[in-house]
């Protein structure tokens, strides 16, 4: 089985931001899908592969902020508006955040 598709993904459209590992230089992003092990998001600039970043976001309707350390696997231009689709794997994630993601991806949309 293709390791990229080993875990169930679910579409998710929420605003987020990415920072470097020192939590500096915030970059706006929009999450487009998420799984227990990774995330796809769109940004206004490409991100270097194999670099670590911190992702911050909230699920729709939730005031809880999720903070996850991740490694960017790929970043590619999409469309003509200077946007980039990024794929990343989670590296460090709290147990509570992992549970929220699991609940989100295994619960049918309303």
PDB file of C-alpha atoms in Angstrom:
ATOM      1  CA  UNK A   1       0.000   0.000   0.000  1.00  0.00           C
ATOM      2  CA  UNK A   2       1.180   3.528  -0.766  1.00  0.00           C
ATOM      3  CA  UNK A   3       2.357   4.958   2.593  1.00  0.00           C
ATOM      4  CA  UNK A   4       0.888   8.356   1.691  1.00  0.00           C
ATOM      5  CA  UNK A   5      -2.598   6.845   1.725  1.00  0.00           C
ATOM      6  CA  UNK A   6      -2.174   4.568   4.721  1.00  0.00           C
ATOM      7  CA  UNK A   7      -4.388   6.800   6.885  1.00  0.00           C
ATOM      8  CA  UNK A   8      -7.863   8.107   6.151  1.00  0.00           C
ATOM      9  CA  UNK A   9      -7.936  11.739   5.081  1.00  0.00           C
ATOM     10  CA  UNK A  10     -10.821  14.140   5.328  1.00  0.00           C
ATOM     11  CA  UNK A  11     -11.319  17.456   3.618  1.00  0.00           C
ATOM     12  CA  UNK A  12     -10.946  20.409   5.935  1.00  0.00           C
ATOM     13  CA  UNK A  13     -10.981  24.039   4.937  1.00  0.00           C
ATOM     14  CA  UNK A  14      -9.760  26.223   7.773  1.00  0.00           C
ATOM     15  CA  UNK A  15      -7.378  29.107   8.056  1.00  0.00           C
ATOM     16  CA  UNK A  16      -4.106  28.337   9.774  1.00  0.00           C
ATOM     17  CA  UNK A  17      -0.631  29.673  10.041  1.00  0.00           C
ATOM     18  CA  UNK A  18       2.817  28.156   9.758  1.00  0.00           C
ATOM     19  CA  UNK A  19       5.884  29.341  11.650  1.00  0.00           C
ATOM     20  CA  UNK A  20       9.476  28.187  11.734  1.00  0.00           C
ATOM     21  CA  UNK A  21      10.482  25.971  14.657  1.00  0.00           C
ATOM     22  CA  UNK A  22      11.302  29.061  16.722  1.00  0.00           C
ATOM     23  CA  UNK A  23       7.700  30.233  16.213  1.00  0.00           C
ATOM     24  CA  UNK A  24       8.911  33.191  14.154  1.00  0.00           C
ATOM     25  CA  UNK A  25       7.852  34.507  10.743  1.00  0.00           C
ATOM     26  CA  UNK A  26       4.164  33.463  10.628  1.00  0.00           C
ATOM     27  CA  UNK A  27       2.917  32.536   7.174  1.00  0.00           C
ATOM     28  CA  UNK A  28      -0.853  32.396   6.515  1.00  0.00           C
ATOM     29  CA  UNK A  29      -2.066  29.058   5.200  1.00  0.00           C
ATOM     30  CA  UNK A  30      -5.301  27.238   4.509  1.00  0.00           C
ATOM     31  CA  UNK A  31      -5.609  23.574   5.406  1.00  0.00           C
ATOM     32  CA  UNK A  32      -7.314  21.574   2.650  1.00  0.00           C
ATOM     33  CA  UNK A  33      -7.193  18.059   4.111  1.00  0.00           C
ATOM     34  CA  UNK A  34      -5.940  16.286   7.198  1.00  0.00           C
ATOM     35  CA  UNK A  35      -5.234  12.774   8.456  1.00  0.00           C
ATOM     36  CA  UNK A  36      -3.844  11.290  11.656  1.00  0.00           C
ATOM     37  CA  UNK A  37      -0.323  11.469  10.229  1.00  0.00           C
ATOM     38  CA  UNK A  38      -0.249  14.531   8.000  1.00  0.00           C
ATOM     39  CA  UNK A  39      -1.845  17.501   6.346  1.00  0.00           C
ATOM     40  CA  UNK A  40      -2.158  19.275   3.000  1.00  0.00           C
ATOM     41  CA  UNK A  41      -2.343  23.055   2.958  1.00  0.00           C
ATOM     42  CA  UNK A  42      -2.093  26.001   0.597  1.00  0.00           C
ATOM     43  CA  UNK A  43       0.274  28.927   1.164  1.00  0.00           C
ATOM     44  CA  UNK A  44       1.372  32.066  -0.691  1.00  0.00           C
ATOM     45  CA  UNK A  45       4.972  30.928  -0.932  1.00  0.00           C
ATOM     46  CA  UNK A  46       6.726  27.608  -1.425  1.00  0.00           C
ATOM     47  CA  UNK A  47       8.117  25.845   1.610  1.00  0.00           C
ATOM     48  CA  UNK A  48      11.381  23.893   1.455  1.00  0.00           C
ATOM     49  CA  UNK A  49      11.070  20.102   1.591  1.00  0.00           C
ATOM     50  CA  UNK A  50      12.520  18.290   4.596  1.00  0.00           C
ATOM     51  CA  UNK A  51      12.270  21.416   6.768  1.00  0.00           C
ATOM     52  CA  UNK A  52      10.387  21.506  10.056  1.00  0.00           C
ATOM     53  CA  UNK A  53       7.634  24.004  10.783  1.00  0.00           C
ATOM     54  CA  UNK A  54       4.890  24.509  13.353  1.00  0.00           C
ATOM     55  CA  UNK A  55       1.262  24.459  12.191  1.00  0.00           C
ATOM     56  CA  UNK A  56      -1.400  26.288  14.239  1.00  0.00           C
ATOM     57  CA  UNK A  57      -5.121  25.914  13.551  1.00  0.00           C
ATOM     58  CA  UNK A  58      -8.567  25.348  15.071  1.00  0.00           C
ATOM     59  CA  UNK A  59     -11.241  22.955  13.865  1.00  0.00           C
ATOM     60  CA  UNK A  60     -14.489  24.617  12.687  1.00  0.00           C
ATOM     61  CA  UNK A  61     -16.593  25.729  15.647  1.00  0.00           C
ATOM     62  CA  UNK A  62     -13.861  25.006  18.198  1.00  0.00           C
ATOM     63  CA  UNK A  63     -11.967  27.619  20.230  1.00  0.00           C
ATOM     64  CA  UNK A  64      -9.137  25.117  20.887  1.00  0.00           C
ATOM     65  CA  UNK A  65      -5.860  25.850  19.103  1.00  0.00           C
ATOM     66  CA  UNK A  66      -3.911  22.910  17.757  1.00  0.00           C
ATOM     67  CA  UNK A  67      -0.134  23.179  17.436  1.00  0.00           C
ATOM     68  CA  UNK A  68       1.749  20.497  15.525  1.00  0.00           C
ATOM     69  CA  UNK A  69       5.387  20.230  14.496  1.00  0.00           C
ATOM     70  CA  UNK A  70       5.638  18.884  10.961  1.00  0.00           C
ATOM     71  CA  UNK A  71       8.051  18.226   8.121  1.00  0.00           C
ATOM     72  CA  UNK A  72       7.176  19.500   4.652  1.00  0.00           C
ATOM     73  CA  UNK A  73       7.365  16.671   2.110  1.00  0.00           C
ATOM     74  CA  UNK A  74       6.573  18.648  -1.033  1.00  0.00           C
ATOM     75  CA  UNK A  75       5.539  22.098  -2.199  1.00  0.00           C
ATOM     76  CA  UNK A  76       4.260  22.774  -5.721  1.00  0.00           C
ATOM     77  CA  UNK A  77       2.775  25.770  -7.517  1.00  0.00           C
ATOM     78  CA  UNK A  78      -0.949  25.573  -8.273  1.00  0.00           C
ATOM     79  CA  UNK A  79      -2.968  27.808 -10.552  1.00  0.00           C
ATOM     80  CA  UNK A  80      -1.756  31.201 -11.690  1.00  0.00           C
ATOM     81  CA  UNK A  81      -2.238  33.196  -8.490  1.00  0.00           C
ATOM     82  CA  UNK A  82       1.124  32.469  -6.834  1.00  0.00           C
ATOM     83  CA  UNK A  83      -0.271  29.798  -4.506  1.00  0.00           C
ATOM     84  CA  UNK A  84       1.451  26.595  -3.426  1.00  0.00           C
ATOM     85  CA  UNK A  85       0.053  23.218  -2.366  1.00  0.00           C
ATOM     86  CA  UNK A  86       2.117  21.708   0.422  1.00  0.00           C
ATOM     87  CA  UNK A  87       2.070  18.224   1.878  1.00  0.00           C
ATOM     88  CA  UNK A  88       3.523  17.540   5.308  1.00  0.00           C
ATOM     89  CA  UNK A  89       3.949  14.738   7.836  1.00  0.00           C
ATOM     90  CA  UNK A  90       3.406  15.299  11.544  1.00  0.00           C
ATOM     91  CA  UNK A  91       6.445  14.934  13.795  1.00  0.00           C
ATOM     92  CA  UNK A  92       5.309  16.132  17.223  1.00  0.00           C
ATOM     93  CA  UNK A  93       1.658  16.206  18.226  1.00  0.00           C
ATOM     94  CA  UNK A  94      -0.021  16.194  21.635  1.00  0.00           C
ATOM     95  CA  UNK A  95      -2.243  13.277  22.598  1.00  0.00           C
ATOM     96  CA  UNK A  96      -5.243  15.638  22.833  1.00  0.00           C
ATOM     97  CA  UNK A  97      -4.637  17.068  19.370  1.00  0.00           C
ATOM     98  CA  UNK A  98      -4.171  13.573  17.903  1.00  0.00           C
ATOM     99  CA  UNK A  99      -7.529  12.566  19.427  1.00  0.00           C
ATOM    100  CA  UNK A 100      -9.259  15.644  17.959  1.00  0.00           C
ATOM    101  CA  UNK A 101      -7.859  14.811  14.513  1.00  0.00           C
ATOM    102  CA  UNK A 102      -8.885  11.154  14.850  1.00  0.00           C
ATOM    103  CA  UNK A 103     -12.407  12.196  15.872  1.00  0.00           C
ATOM    104  CA  UNK A 104     -12.600  14.620  12.950  1.00  0.00           C
ATOM    105  CA  UNK A 105     -11.457  12.154  10.265  1.00  0.00           C
ATOM    106  CA  UNK A 106     -13.609   9.274  11.555  1.00  0.00           C
ATOM    107  CA  UNK A 107     -16.841  11.263  12.048  1.00  0.00           C
ATOM    108  CA  UNK A 108     -19.161  11.713   9.072  1.00  0.00           C
ATOM    109  CA  UNK A 109     -19.667  15.327   7.965  1.00  0.00           C
ATOM    110  CA  UNK A 110     -22.846  16.959   9.270  1.00  0.00           C
TER     111      UNK A 110
END
